[in-house]
Coordinates of C-alpha atoms and ligand atoms in Angstrom, one line a residue:
X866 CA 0.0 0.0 0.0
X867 CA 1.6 2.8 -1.1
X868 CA -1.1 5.5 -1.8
X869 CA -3.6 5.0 0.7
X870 CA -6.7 7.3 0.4
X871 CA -8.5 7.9 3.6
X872 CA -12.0 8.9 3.6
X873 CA -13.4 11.3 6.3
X874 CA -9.7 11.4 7.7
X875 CA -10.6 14.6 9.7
X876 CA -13.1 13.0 11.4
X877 CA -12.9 11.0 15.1
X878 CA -11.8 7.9 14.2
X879 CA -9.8 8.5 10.5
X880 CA -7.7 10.9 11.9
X881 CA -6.8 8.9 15.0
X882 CA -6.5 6.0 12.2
X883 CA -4.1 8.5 10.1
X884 CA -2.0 9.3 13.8
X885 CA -1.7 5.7 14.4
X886 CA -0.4 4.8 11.2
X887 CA 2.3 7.6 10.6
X888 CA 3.1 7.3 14.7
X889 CA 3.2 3.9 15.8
X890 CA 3.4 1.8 12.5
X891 CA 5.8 0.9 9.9
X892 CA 3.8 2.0 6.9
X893 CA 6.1 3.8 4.5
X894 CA 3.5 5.4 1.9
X895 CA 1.6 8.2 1.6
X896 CA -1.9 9.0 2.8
X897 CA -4.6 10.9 0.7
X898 CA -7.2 12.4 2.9
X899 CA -10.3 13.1 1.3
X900 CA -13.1 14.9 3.5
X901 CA -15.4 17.5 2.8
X902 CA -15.2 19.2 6.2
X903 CA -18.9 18.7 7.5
X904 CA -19.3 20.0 11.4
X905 CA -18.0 17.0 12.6
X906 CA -14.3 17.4 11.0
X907 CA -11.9 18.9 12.4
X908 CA -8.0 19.3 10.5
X909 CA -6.4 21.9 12.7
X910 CA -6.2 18.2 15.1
X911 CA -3.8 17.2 12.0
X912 CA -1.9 20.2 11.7
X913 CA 1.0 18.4 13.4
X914 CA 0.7 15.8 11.0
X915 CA 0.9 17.5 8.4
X916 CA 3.9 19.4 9.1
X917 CA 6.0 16.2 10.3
X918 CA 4.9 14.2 7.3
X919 CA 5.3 16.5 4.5
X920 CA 4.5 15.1 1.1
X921 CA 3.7 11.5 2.9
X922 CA 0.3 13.0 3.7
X923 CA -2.0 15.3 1.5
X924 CA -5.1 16.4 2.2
X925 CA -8.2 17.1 0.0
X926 CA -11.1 19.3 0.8
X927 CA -13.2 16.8 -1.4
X928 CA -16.9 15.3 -1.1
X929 CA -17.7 12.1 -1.6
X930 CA -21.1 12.3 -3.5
X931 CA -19.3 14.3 -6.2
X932 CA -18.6 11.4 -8.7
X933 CA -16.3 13.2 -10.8
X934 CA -13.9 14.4 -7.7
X935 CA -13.5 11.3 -6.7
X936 CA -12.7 9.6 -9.8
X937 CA -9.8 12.4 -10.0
X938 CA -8.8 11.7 -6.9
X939 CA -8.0 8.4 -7.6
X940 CA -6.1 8.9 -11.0
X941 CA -3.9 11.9 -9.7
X942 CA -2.6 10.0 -6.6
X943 CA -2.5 6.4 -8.3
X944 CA -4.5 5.5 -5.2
X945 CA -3.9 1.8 -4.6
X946 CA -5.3 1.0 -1.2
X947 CA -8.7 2.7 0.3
X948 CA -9.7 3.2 4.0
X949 CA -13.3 4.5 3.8
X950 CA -14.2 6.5 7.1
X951 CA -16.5 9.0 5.4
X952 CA -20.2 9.3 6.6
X953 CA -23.0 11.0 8.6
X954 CA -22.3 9.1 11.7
X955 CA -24.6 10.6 14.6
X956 CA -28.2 8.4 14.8
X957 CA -29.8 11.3 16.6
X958 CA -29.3 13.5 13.5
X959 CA -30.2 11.1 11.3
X960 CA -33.7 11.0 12.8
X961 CA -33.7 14.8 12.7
X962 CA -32.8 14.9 8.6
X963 CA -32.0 11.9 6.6
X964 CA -31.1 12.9 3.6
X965 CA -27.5 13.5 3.8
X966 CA -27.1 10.0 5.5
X967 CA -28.8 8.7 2.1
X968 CA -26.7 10.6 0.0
X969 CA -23.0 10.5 1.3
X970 CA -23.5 6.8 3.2
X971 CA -24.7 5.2 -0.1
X972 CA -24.5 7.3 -3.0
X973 CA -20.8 8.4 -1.8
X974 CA -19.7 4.3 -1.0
X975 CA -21.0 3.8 -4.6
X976 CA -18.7 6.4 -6.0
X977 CA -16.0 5.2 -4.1
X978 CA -16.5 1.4 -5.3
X979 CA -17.0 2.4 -9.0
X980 CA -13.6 4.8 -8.8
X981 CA -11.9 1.8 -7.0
X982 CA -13.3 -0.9 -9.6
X983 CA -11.9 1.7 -12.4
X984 CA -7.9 1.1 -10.8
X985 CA -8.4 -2.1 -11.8
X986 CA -5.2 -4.7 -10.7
X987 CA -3.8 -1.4 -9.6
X988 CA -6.1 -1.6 -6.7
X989 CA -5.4 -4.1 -3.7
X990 CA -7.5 -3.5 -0.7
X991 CA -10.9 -1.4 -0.4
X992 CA -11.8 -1.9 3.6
X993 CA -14.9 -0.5 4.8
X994 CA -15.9 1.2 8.2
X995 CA -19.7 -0.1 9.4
X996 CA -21.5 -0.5 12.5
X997 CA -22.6 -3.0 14.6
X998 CA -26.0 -1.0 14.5
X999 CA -26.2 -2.6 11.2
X1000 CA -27.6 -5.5 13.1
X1001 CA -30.0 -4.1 14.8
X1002 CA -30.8 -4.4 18.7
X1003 CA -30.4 -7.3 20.8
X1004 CA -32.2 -8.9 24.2
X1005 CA -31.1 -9.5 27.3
X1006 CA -28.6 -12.5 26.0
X1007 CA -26.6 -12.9 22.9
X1008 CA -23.8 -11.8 20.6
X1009 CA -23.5 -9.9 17.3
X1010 CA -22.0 -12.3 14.8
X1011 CA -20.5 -11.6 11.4
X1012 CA -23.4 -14.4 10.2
X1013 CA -26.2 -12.4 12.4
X1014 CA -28.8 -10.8 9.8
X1015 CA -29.0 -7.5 9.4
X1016 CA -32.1 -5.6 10.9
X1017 CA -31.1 -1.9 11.2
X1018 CA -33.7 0.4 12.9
X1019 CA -32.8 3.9 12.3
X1020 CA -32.0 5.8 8.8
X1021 CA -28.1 6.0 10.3
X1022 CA -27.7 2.0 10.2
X1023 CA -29.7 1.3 7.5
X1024 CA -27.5 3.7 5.3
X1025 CA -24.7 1.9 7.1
X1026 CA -26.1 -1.6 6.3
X1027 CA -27.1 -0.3 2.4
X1028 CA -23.4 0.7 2.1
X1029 CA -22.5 -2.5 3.7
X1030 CA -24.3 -4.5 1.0
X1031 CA -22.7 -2.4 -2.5
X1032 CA -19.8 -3.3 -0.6
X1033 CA -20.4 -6.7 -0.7
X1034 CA -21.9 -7.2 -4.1
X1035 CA -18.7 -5.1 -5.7
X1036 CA -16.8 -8.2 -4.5
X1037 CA -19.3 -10.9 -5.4
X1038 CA -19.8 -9.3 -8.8
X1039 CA -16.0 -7.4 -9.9
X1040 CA -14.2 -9.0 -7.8
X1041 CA -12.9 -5.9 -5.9
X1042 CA -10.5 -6.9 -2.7
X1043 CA -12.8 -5.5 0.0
X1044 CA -13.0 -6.1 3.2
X1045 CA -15.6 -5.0 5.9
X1046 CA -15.5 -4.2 9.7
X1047 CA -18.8 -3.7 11.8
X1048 CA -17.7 -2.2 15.2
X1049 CA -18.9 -0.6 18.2
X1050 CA -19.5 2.8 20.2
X1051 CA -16.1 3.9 19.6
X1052 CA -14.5 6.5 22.7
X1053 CA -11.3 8.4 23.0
X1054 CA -9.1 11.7 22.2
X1055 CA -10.8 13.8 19.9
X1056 CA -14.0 12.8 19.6
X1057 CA -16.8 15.2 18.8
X1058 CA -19.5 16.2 21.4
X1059 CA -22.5 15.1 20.1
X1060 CA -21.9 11.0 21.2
X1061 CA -22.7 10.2 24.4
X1062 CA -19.1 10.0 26.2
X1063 CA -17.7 13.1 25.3
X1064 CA -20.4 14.7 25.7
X1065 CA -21.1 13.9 29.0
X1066 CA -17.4 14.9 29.3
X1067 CA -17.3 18.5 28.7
X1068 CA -21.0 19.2 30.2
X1069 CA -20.1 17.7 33.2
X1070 CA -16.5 19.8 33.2
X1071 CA -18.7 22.9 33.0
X1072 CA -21.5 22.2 35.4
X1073 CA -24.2 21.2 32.3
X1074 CA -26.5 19.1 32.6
X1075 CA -26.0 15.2 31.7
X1076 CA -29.5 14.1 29.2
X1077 CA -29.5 10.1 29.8
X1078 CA -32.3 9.1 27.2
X1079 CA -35.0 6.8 28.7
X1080 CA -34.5 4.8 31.4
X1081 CA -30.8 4.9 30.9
X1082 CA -30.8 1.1 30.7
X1083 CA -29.3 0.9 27.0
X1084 CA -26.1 -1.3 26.7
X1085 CA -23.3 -0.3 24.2
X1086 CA -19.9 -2.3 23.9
X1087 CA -17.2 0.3 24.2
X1088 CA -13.9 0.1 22.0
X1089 CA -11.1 2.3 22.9
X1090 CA -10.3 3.9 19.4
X1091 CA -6.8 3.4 18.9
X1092 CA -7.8 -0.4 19.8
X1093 CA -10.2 0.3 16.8
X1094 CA -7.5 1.4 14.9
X1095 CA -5.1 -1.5 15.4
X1096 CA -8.1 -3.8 14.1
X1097 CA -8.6 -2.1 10.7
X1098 CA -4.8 -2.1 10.2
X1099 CA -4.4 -5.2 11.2
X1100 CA -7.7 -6.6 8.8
X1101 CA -6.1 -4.3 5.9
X1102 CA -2.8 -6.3 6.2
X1103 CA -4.1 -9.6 7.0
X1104 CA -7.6 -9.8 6.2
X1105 CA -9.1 -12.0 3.3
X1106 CA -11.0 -10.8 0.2
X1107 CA -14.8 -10.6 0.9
X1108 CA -14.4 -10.7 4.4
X1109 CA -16.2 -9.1 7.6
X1110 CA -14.9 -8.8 10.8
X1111 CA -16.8 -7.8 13.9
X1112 CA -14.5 -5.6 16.4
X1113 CA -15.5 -5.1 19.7
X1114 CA -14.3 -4.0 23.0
X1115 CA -15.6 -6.6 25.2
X1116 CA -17.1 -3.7 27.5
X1117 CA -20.2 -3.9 27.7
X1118 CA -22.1 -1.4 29.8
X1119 CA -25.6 0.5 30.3
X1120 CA -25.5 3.5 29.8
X1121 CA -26.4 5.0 33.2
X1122 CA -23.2 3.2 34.4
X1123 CA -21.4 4.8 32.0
X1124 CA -22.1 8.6 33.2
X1125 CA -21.6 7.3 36.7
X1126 CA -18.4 6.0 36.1
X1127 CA -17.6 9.2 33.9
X1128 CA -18.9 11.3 37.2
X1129 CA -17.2 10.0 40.0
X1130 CA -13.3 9.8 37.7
X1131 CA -13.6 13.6 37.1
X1132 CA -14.8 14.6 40.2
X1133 CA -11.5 12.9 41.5
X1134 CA -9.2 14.0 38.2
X1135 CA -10.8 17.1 37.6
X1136 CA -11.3 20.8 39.3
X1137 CA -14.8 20.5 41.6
X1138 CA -17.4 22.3 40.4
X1139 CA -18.0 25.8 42.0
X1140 CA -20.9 24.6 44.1
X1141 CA -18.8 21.5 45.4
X1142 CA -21.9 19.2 44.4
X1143 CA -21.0 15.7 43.2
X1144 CA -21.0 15.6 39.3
X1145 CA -24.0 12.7 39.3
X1146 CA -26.1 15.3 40.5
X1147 CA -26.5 16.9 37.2
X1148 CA -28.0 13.6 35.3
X1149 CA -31.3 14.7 34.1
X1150 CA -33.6 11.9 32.4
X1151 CA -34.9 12.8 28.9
X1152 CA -37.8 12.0 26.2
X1153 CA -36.2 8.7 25.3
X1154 CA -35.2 9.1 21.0
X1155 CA -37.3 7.0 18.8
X1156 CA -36.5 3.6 17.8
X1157 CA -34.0 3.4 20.0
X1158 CA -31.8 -0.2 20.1
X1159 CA -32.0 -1.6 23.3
X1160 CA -28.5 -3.9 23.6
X1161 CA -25.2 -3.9 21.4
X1162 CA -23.0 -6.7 22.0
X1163 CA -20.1 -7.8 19.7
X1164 CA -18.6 -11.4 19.0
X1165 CA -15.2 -10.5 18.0
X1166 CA -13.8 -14.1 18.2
X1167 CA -13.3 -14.4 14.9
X1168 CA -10.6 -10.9 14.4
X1169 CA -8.9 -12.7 17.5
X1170 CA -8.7 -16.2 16.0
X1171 CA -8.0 -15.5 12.4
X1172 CA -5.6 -12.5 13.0
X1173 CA -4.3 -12.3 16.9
X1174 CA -6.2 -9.0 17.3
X1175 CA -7.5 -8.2 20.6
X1176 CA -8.7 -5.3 22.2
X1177 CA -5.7 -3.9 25.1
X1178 CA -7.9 -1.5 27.2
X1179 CA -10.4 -2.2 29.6
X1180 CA -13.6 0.4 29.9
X1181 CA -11.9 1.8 33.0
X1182 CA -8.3 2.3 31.2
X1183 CA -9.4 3.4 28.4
X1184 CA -11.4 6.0 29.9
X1185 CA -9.1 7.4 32.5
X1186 CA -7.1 7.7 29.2
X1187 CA -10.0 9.6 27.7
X1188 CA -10.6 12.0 30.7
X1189 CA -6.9 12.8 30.4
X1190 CA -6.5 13.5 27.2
X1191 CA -9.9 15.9 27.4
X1192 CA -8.2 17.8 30.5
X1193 CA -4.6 18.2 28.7
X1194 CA -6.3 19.5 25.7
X1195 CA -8.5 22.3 27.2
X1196 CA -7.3 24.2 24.1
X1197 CA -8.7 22.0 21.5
X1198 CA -12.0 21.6 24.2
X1199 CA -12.5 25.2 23.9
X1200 CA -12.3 25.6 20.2
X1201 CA -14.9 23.0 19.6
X1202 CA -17.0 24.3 22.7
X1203 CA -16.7 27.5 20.9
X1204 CA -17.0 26.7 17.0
X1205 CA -14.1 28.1 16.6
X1206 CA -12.4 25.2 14.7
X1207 CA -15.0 25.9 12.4
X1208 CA -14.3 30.0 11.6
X1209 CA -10.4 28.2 11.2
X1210 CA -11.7 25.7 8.4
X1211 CA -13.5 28.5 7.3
X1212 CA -10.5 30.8 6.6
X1213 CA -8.0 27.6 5.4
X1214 CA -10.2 26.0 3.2
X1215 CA -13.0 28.7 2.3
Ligands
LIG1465 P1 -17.3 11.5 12.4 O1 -18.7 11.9 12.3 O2 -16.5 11.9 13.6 O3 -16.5 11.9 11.1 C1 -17.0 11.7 9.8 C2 -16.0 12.4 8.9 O4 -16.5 12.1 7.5 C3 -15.9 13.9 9.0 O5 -14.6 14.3 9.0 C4 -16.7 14.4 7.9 O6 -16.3 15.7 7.4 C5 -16.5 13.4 6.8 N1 -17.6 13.4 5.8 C6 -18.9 13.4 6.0 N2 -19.6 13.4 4.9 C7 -18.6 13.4 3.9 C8 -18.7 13.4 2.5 N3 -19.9 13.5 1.8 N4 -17.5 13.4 1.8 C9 -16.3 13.4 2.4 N5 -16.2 13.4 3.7 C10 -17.4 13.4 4.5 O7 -17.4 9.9 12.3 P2 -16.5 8.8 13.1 O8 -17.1 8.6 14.4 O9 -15.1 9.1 12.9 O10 -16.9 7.5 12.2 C11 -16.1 7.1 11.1 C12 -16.8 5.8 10.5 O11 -16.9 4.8 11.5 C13 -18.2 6.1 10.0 O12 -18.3 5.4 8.8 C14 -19.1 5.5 11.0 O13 -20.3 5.0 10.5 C15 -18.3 4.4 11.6 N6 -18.5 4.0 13.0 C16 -18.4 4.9 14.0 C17 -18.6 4.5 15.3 C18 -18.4 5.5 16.4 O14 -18.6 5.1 17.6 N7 -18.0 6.7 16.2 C19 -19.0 3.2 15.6 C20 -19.2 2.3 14.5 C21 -18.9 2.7 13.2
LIG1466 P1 -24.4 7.7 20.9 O1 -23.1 8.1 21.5 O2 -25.3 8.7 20.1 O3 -24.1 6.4 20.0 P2 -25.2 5.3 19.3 O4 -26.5 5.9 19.3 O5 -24.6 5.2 18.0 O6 -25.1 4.1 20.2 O7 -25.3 7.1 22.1 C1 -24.9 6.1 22.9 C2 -26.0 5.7 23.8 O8 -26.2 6.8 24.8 C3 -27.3 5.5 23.2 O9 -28.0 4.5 23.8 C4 -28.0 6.9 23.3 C5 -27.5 7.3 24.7 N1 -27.4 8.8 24.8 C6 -28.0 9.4 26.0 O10 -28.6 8.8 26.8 N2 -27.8 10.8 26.1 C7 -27.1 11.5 25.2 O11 -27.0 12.8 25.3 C8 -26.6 10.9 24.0 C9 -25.8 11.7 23.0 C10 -26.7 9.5 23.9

């Protein structure tokens, strides 16, 4: 892989994807990144990147439902590998307004299979990023397999799940080299405030108040992201053609659990709040959103039998890990808390 083209690289997880690669890997080639710089992007958190790298990494202020941009894309950097971040990820949002989940989560993944098909032999691996939402929601018992049939319940992961499928049928059909991972709620540095984690971050920081939706009861399996990013690398290495590979943290947790672990670690990492009140007290129960998937639970034996992947952090490591990052980088907390990041994408990339 030498010209790896990264879709939605200045989002949470492709740029701590991009990070891991250039920092803690031996890849020698030269990353594309191809995002259109929708709210939830953010390049100044590349900046350093970009000046260490040099010509090893490019980026592109690019969209993928414009068919024609990314066909160039592909033909100017001789792309030969694809890592395909890009989407409307947020299911809240996707209730509010669906139509840009339609547009860039299928109409864009079609783009980017037919500009991938055109490389012909020149192209070696197409790996997509889905969800485990694709499967829908689970009981009480059981596991998400990669054989588990898909059942999505809100216009996010049945985009996802529609993507999923071109995906698929570009193998069956052309033969393209993809591969597929369906993961869980990712956490970690960098992630925007609109998912549930770092949200309840910064409002708790400032005294806010902490929405839990419903009865708070909802499980997610949470995946430290750089243990996400370790998986993809390790399935875009070693992964076979046609493939899907479920990748989960083992961590699963209700949701109500999750702010009251998130309360009590900052109310012993971080500054008390003026009023001295425990953090908890500012969890207010909401209108519970619609359709919402009771249980997520991932299998992920298969990533650890067939290619010695497993996930390193724990929910408690990996979030003290979290909670520290969020309190080094009060800089980069204030420019999103601010929208400031955005006025800087604004004058960069106007
Ligand atoms: P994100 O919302 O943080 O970032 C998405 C990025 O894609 C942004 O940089 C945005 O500008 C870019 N983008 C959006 N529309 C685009 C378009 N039309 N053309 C080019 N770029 C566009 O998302 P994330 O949390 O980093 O998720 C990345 C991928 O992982 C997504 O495919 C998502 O479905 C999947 N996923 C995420 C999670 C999670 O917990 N965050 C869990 C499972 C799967
Ligand atoms: P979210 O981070 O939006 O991820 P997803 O919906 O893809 O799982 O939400 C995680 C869980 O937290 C989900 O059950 C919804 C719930 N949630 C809240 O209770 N309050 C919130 O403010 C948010 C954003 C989510």
């Amino acid at each position: 892989m030498k010209n790896l083209l990264v879709t939605g690289g200045c989002g949470f997880i492709g740029l701590n994807f991009i990070r891991y690669l250039f920092d803690e890997t031996d890849f020698d080639g030269r990353i594309i990144n191809f995002d259109a710089l929708t709210y939830a992007a953010n390049p100044m958190s590349l900046q350093d990147i970009a000046t260490t790298y040099g010509d090893r990494y490019v980026f592109i202020k690019g969209d993928i439902q414009d068919r024609d941009a990314v066909a160039s894309v592909f033909k100017t950097y001789a792309v030969d590998s694809v890592c395909h971040f890009a989407a409307e990820s947020h299911v809240d949002r996707s209730i509010a307004r669906p139509d840009e989940f339609i547009q860039t989560n299928i109409i864009g993944t079609y783009n980017l299979l037919q500009a991938a098909r055109d490389q012909g032999d020149q192209l070696i691996r197409f790996h997509h990023i889905s969800t485990d939402e694709v499967y829908g929601s689970l009981g009480a018992e059981g596991l998400f397999k990669e054989t588990t049939s898909y059942k999505p319940n809100s216009p996010y992961s049945a985009s996802k799940a529609s993507s999923d499928h071109l995906v698929r049928a570009y193998n069956k059909t052309y033969g393209l080299p993809v591969t597929t991972s369906n993961c869980s709620n990712n956490y970690g540095p960098y992630q925007f405030p609109e998912k549930l984690i770092p949200l309840i971050m910064l409002n708790a920081l400032n005294g806010q108040p902490l929405p839990i939706y419903g009865d708070g009861k909802q499980v997610r399996d949470w995946l430290y992201v750089r243990d996400h990013c370790t998986a993809i690398w390790s399935i875009m290495q070693n992964g076979n053609d046609g493939e899907v590979y479920n990748v989960g943290g083992r961590n699963e947790m209700q949701n109500i659990n999750v702010v009251h672990l998130m309360c009590k670690a900052l109310d012993e990492m971080a500054d008390a709040l003026p009023d001295g009140a425990p953090r908890d007290s500012l969890v207010i129960y909401v209108k519970d959103r619609p359709g919402h998937d009771r249980r997520y639970a991932i299998d992920c034996s298969k990533i650890e039998r067939e290619l010695g992947w497993a996930p390193k952090e724990s929910f408690e490591t990996g979030l003290a890990k979290t909670i520290h990052w969020y309190l080094d980088n009060a800089e980069w907390v204030r420019q999103v808390r601010t929208g400031d990041y955005q006025r800087w994408i604004e004058e960069h990339y106007a």
